[in-house]
PDB file of C-alpha atoms and ligand atoms in Angstrom:
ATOM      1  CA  UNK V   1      -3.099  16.458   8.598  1.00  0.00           C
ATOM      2  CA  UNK V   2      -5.148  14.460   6.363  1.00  0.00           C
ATOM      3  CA  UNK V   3      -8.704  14.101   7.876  1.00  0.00           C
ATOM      4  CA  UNK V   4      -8.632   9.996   7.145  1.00  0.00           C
ATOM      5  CA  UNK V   5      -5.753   9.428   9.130  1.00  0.00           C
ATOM      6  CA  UNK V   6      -6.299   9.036  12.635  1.00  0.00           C
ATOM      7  CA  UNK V   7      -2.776   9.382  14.110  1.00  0.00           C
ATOM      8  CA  UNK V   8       0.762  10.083  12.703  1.00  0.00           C
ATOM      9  CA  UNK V   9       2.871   7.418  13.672  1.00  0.00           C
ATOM     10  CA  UNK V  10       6.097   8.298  12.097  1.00  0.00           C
ATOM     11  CA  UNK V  11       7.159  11.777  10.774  1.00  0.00           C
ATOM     12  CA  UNK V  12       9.050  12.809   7.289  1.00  0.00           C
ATOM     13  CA  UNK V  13      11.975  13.814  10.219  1.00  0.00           C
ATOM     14  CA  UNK V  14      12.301  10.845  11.957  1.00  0.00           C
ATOM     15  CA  UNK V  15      11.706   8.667   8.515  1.00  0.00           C
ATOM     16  CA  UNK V  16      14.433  10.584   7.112  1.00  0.00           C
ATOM     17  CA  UNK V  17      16.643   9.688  10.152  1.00  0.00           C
ATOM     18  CA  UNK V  18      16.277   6.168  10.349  1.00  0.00           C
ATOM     19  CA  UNK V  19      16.524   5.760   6.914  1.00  0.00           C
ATOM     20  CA  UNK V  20      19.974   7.753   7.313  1.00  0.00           C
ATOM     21  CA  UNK V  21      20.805   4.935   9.910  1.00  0.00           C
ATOM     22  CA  UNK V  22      19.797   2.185   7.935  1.00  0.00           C
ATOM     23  CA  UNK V  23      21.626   2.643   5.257  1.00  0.00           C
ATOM     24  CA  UNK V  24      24.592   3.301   7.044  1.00  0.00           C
ATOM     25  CA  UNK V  25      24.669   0.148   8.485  1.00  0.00           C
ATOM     26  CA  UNK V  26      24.192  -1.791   5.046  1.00  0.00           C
ATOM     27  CA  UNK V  27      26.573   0.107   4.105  1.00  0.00           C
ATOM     28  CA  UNK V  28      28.949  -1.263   6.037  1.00  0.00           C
ATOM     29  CA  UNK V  29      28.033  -4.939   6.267  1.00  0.00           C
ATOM     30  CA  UNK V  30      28.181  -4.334   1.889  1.00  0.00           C
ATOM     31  CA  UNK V  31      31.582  -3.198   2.247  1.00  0.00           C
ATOM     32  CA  UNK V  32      33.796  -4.142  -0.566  1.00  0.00           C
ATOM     33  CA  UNK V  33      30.426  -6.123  -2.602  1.00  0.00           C
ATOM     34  CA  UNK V  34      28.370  -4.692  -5.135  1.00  0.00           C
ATOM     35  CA  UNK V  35      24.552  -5.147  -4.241  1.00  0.00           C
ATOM     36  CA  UNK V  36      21.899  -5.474  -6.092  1.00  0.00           C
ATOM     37  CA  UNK V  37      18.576  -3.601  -4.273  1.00  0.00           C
ATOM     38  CA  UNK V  38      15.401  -5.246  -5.243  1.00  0.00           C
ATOM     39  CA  UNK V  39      12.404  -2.677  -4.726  1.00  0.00           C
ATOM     40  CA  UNK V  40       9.084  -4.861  -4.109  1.00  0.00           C
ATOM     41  CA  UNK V  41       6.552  -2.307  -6.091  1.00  0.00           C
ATOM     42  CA  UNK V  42       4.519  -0.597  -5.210  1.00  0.00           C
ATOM     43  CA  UNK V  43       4.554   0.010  -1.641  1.00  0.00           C
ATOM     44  CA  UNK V  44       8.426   0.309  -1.189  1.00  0.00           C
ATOM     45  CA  UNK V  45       9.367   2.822  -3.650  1.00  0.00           C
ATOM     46  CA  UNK V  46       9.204   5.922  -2.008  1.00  0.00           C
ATOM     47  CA  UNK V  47      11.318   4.277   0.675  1.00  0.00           C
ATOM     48  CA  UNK V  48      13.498   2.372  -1.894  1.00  0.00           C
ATOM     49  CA  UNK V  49      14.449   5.764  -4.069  1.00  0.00           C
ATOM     50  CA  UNK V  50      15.328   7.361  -0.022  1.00  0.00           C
ATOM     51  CA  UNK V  51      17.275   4.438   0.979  1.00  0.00           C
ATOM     52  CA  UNK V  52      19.831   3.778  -2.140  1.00  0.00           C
ATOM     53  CA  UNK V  53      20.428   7.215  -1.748  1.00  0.00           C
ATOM     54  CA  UNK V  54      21.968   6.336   1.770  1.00  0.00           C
ATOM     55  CA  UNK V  55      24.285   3.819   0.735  1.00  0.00           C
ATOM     56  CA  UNK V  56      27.870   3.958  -0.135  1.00  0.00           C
ATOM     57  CA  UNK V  57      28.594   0.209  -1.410  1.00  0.00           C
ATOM     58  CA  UNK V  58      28.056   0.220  -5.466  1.00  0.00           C
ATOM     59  CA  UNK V  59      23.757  -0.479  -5.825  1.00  0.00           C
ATOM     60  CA  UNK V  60      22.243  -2.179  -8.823  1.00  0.00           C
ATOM     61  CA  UNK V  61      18.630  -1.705  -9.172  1.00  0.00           C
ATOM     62  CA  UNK V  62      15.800  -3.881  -9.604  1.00  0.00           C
ATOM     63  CA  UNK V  63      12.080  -3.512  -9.856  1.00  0.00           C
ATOM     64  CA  UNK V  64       9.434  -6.203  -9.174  1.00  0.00           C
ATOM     65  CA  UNK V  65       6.185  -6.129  -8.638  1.00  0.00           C
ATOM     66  CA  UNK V  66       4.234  -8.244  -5.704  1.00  0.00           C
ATOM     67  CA  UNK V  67       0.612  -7.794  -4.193  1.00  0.00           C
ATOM     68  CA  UNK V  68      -1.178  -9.876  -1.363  1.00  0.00           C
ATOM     69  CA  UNK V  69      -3.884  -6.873  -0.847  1.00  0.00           C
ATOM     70  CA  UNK V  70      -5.332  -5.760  -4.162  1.00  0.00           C
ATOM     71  CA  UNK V  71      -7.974  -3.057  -3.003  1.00  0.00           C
ATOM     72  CA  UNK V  72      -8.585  -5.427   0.621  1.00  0.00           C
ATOM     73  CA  UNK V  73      -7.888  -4.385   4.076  1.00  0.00           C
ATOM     74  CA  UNK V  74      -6.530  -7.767   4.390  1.00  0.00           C
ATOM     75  CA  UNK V  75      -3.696 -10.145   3.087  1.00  0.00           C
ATOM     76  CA  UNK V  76      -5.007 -13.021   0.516  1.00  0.00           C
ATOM     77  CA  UNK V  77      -1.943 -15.171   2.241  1.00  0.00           C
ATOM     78  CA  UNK V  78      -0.476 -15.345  -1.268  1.00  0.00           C
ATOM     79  CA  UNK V  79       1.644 -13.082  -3.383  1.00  0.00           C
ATOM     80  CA  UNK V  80       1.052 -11.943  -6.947  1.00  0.00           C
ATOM     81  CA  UNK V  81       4.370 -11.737  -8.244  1.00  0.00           C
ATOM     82  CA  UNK V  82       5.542 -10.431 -11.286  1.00  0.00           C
ATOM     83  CA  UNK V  83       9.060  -9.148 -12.834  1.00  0.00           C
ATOM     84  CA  UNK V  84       8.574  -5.791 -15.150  1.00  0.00           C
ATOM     85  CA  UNK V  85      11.923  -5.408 -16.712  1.00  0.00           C
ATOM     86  CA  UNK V  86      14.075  -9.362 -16.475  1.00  0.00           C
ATOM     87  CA  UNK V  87      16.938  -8.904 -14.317  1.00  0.00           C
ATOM     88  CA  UNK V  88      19.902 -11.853 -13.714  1.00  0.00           C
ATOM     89  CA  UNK V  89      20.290 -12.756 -10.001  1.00  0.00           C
ATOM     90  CA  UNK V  90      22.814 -15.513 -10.225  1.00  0.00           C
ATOM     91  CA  UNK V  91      25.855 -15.079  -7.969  1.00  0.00           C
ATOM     92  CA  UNK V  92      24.394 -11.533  -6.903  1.00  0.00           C
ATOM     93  CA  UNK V  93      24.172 -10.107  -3.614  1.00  0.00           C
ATOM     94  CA  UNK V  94      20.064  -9.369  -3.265  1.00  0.00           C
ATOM     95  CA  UNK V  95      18.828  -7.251  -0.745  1.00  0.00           C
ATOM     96  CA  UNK V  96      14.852  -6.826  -0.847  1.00  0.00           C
ATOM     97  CA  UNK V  97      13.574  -3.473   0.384  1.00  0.00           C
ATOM     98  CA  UNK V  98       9.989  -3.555   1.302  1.00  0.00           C
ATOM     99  CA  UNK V  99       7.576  -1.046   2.740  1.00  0.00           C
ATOM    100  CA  UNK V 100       6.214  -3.558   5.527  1.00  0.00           C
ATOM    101  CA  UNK V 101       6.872  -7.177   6.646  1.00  0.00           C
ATOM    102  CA  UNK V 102       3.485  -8.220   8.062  1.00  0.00           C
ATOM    103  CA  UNK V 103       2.578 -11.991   7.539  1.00  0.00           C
ATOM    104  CA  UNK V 104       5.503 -12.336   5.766  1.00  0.00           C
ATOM    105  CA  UNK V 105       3.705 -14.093   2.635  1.00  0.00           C
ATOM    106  CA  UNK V 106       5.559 -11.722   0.220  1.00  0.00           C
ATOM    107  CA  UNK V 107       8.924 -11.714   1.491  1.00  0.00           C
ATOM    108  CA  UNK V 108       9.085 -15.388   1.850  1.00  0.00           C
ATOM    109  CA  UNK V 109       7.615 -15.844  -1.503  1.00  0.00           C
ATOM    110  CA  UNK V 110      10.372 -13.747  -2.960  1.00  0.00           C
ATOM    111  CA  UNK V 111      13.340 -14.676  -0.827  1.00  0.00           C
ATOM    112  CA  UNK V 112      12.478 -18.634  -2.370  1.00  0.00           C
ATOM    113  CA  UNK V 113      12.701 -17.331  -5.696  1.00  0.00           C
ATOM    114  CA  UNK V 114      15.785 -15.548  -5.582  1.00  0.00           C
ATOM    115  CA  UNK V 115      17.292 -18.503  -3.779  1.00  0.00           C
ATOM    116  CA  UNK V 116      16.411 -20.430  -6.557  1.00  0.00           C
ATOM    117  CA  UNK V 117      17.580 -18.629  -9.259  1.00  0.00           C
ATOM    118  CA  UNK V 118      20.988 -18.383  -7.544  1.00  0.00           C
ATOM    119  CA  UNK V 119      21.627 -15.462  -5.692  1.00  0.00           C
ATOM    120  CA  UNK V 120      24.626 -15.635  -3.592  1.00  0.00           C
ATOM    121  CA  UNK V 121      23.080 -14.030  -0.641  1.00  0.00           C
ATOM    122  CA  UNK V 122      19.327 -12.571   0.095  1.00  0.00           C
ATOM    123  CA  UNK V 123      18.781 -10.473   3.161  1.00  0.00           C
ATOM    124  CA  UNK V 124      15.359  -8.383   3.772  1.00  0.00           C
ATOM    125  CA  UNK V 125      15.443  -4.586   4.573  1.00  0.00           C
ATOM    126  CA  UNK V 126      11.408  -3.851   5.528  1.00  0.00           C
ATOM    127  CA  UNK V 127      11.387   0.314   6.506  1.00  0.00           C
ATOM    128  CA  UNK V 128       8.500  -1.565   9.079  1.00  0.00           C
ATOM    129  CA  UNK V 129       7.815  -4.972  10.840  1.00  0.00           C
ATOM    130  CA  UNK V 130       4.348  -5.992  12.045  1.00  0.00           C
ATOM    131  CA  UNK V 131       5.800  -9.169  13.615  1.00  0.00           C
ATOM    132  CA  UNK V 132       2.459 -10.065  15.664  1.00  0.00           C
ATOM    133  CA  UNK V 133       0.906 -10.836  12.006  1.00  0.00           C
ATOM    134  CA  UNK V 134       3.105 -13.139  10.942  1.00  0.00           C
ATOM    135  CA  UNK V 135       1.998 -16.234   9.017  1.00  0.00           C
ATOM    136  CA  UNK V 136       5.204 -17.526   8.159  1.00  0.00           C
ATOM    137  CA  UNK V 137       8.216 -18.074   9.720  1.00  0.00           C
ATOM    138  CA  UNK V 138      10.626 -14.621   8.178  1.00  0.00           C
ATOM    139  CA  UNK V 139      12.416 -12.041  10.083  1.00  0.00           C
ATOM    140  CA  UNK V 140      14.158  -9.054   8.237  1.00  0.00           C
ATOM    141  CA  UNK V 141      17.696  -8.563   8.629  1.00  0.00           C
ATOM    142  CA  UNK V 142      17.402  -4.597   8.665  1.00  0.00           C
ATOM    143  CA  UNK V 143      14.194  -3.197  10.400  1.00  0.00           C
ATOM    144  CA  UNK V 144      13.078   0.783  10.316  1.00  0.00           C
ATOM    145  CA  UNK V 145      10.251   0.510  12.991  1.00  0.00           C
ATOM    146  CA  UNK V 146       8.252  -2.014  14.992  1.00  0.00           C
ATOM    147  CA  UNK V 147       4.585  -1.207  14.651  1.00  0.00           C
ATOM    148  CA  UNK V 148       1.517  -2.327  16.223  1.00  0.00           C
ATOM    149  CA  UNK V 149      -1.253  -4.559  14.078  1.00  0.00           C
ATOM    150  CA  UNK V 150      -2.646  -0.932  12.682  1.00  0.00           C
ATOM    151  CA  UNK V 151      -3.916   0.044   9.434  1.00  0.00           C
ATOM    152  CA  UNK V 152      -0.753   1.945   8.037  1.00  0.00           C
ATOM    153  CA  UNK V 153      -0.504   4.524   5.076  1.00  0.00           C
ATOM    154  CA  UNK V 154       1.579   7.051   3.666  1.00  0.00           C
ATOM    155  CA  UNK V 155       5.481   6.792   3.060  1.00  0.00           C
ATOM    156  CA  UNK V 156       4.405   4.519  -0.188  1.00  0.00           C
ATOM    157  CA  UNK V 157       1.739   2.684   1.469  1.00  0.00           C
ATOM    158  CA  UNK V 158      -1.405   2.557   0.246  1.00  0.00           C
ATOM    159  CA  UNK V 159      -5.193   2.120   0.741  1.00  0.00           C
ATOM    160  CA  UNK V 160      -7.059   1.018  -2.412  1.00  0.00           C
ATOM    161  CA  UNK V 161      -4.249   3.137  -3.950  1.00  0.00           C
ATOM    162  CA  UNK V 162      -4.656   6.198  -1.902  1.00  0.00           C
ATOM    163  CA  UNK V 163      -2.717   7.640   0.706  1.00  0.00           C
ATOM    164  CA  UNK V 164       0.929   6.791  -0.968  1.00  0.00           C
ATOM    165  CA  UNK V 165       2.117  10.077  -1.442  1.00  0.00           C
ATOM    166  CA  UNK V 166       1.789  11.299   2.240  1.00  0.00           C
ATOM    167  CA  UNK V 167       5.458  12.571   3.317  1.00  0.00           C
ATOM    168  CA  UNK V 168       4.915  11.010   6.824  1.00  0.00           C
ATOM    169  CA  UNK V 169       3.228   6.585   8.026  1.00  0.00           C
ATOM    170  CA  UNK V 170      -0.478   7.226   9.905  1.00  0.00           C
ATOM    171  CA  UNK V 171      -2.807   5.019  10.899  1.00  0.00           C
ATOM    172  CA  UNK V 172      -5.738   5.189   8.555  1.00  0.00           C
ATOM    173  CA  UNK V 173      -9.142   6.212  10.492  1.00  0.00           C
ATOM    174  CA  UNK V 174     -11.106   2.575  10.944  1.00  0.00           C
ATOM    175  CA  UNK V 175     -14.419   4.312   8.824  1.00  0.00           C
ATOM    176  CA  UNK V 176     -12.417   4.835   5.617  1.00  0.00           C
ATOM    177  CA  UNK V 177     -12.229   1.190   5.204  1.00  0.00           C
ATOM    178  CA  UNK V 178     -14.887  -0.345   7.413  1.00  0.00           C
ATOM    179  CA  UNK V 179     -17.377   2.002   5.274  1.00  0.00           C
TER     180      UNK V 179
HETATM  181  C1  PRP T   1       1.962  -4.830   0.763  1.00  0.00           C
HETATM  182  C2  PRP T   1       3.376  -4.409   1.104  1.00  0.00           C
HETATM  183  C3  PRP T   1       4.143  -5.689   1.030  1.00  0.00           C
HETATM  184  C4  PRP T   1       3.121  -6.730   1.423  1.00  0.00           C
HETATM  185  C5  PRP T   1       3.345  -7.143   2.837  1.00  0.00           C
HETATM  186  O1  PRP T   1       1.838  -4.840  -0.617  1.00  0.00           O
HETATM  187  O2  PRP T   1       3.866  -3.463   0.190  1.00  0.00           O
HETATM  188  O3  PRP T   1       4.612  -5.952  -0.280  1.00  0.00           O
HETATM  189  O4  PRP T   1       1.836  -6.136   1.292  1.00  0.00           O
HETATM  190  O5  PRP T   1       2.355  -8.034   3.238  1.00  0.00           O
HETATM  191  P1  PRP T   1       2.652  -9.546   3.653  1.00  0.00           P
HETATM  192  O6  PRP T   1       3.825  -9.531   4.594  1.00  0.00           O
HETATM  193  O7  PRP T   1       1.372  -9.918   4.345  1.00  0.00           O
HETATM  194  O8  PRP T   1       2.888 -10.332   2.427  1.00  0.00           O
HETATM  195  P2  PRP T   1       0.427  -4.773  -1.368  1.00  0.00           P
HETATM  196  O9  PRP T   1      -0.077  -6.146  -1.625  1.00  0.00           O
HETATM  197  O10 PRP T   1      -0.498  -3.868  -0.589  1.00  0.00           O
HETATM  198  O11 PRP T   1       0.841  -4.124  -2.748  1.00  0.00           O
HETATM  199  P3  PRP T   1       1.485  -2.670  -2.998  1.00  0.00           P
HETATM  200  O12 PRP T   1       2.910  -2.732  -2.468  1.00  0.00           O
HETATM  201  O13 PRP T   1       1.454  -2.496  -4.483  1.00  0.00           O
HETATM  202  O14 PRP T   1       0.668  -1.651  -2.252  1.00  0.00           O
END
């Protein structure tokens, strides 16, 4: 194990499983629609590229990028939000897949703006939920794991950029970033 992470909270087995479960359920409530699976960079892509994989309905992918961290421990309680390739969301079924839904800044942010530019529907798919964080009022419509208010890495997730390629989610030791 990696000597900055304190505990392993989730293994690449039992990812892999309820990511398997996950998108079999989407796949049925997509039955018969085409989605469109936004993946909120950077965090979510390691779970994004696992979950599409896991879903039968017909996926469209798009990429866009959001931060509320930077290189902090803690969330600025806005989101940076920017769109690297233009994609059309009018009269498209959106489902945002994101790493972690903890105060909820980001996904709101983005659910708004998607709303706005016409999507027929918008539900969230966060692989975890920190709802004791929350800052505004959000709740994902397809949840992976509940976790505690922990410093989480690995699976995508990052500290100052570290940490995302770790197969498994651990909670980072407290003296990497209270150095
Ligand atoms: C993290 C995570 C979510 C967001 C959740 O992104 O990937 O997008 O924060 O936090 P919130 O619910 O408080 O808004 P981060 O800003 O660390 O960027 P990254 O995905 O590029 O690591």
């Amino acid at each position: 194990m990696n000597e900055s992470i304190a505990e392993i909270l989730f293994s690449e087995e039992s990812i892999a499983r309820r990511v398997n479960e996950l998108g079999a359920r989407i796949s049925r409530d997509y039955r018969g629609k085409k989605l469109t699976a936004v993946c909120v960079l950077k965090g979510a892509a390691v779970f994004f590229a696992d979950l599409v994989r896991k879903i039968s309905a017909p996926v469209e992918f798009a990429f866009i990028t959001a931060s509320s961290y930077g290189a902090a421990a803690v969330s600025k309680g806005e989101a940076e939000v920017s769109v690297p390739a233009p994609f059309e969301v009018c009269g498209k079924d959106v489902l945002l897949v994101e790493d972690i839904a903890d105060t909820g800044v980001t996904l709101s942010c983005l659910r708004e703006r998607f709303l706005k530019s016409g999507a027929r529907s918008v539900k969230i798919c966060a692989l975890l939920n920190k709802p004791s964080r929350r800052r505004v009022k959000i709740e994902p419509d397809y949840v992976g794991f509940e976790v505690e208010d922990e410093f989480v890495v690995g699976y995508g997730m990052d500290f100052a950029e570290d940490y995302r390629n770790l197969p498994y989610i651990g909670v980072l030791s407290r003296s990497v970033y209270e150095e």
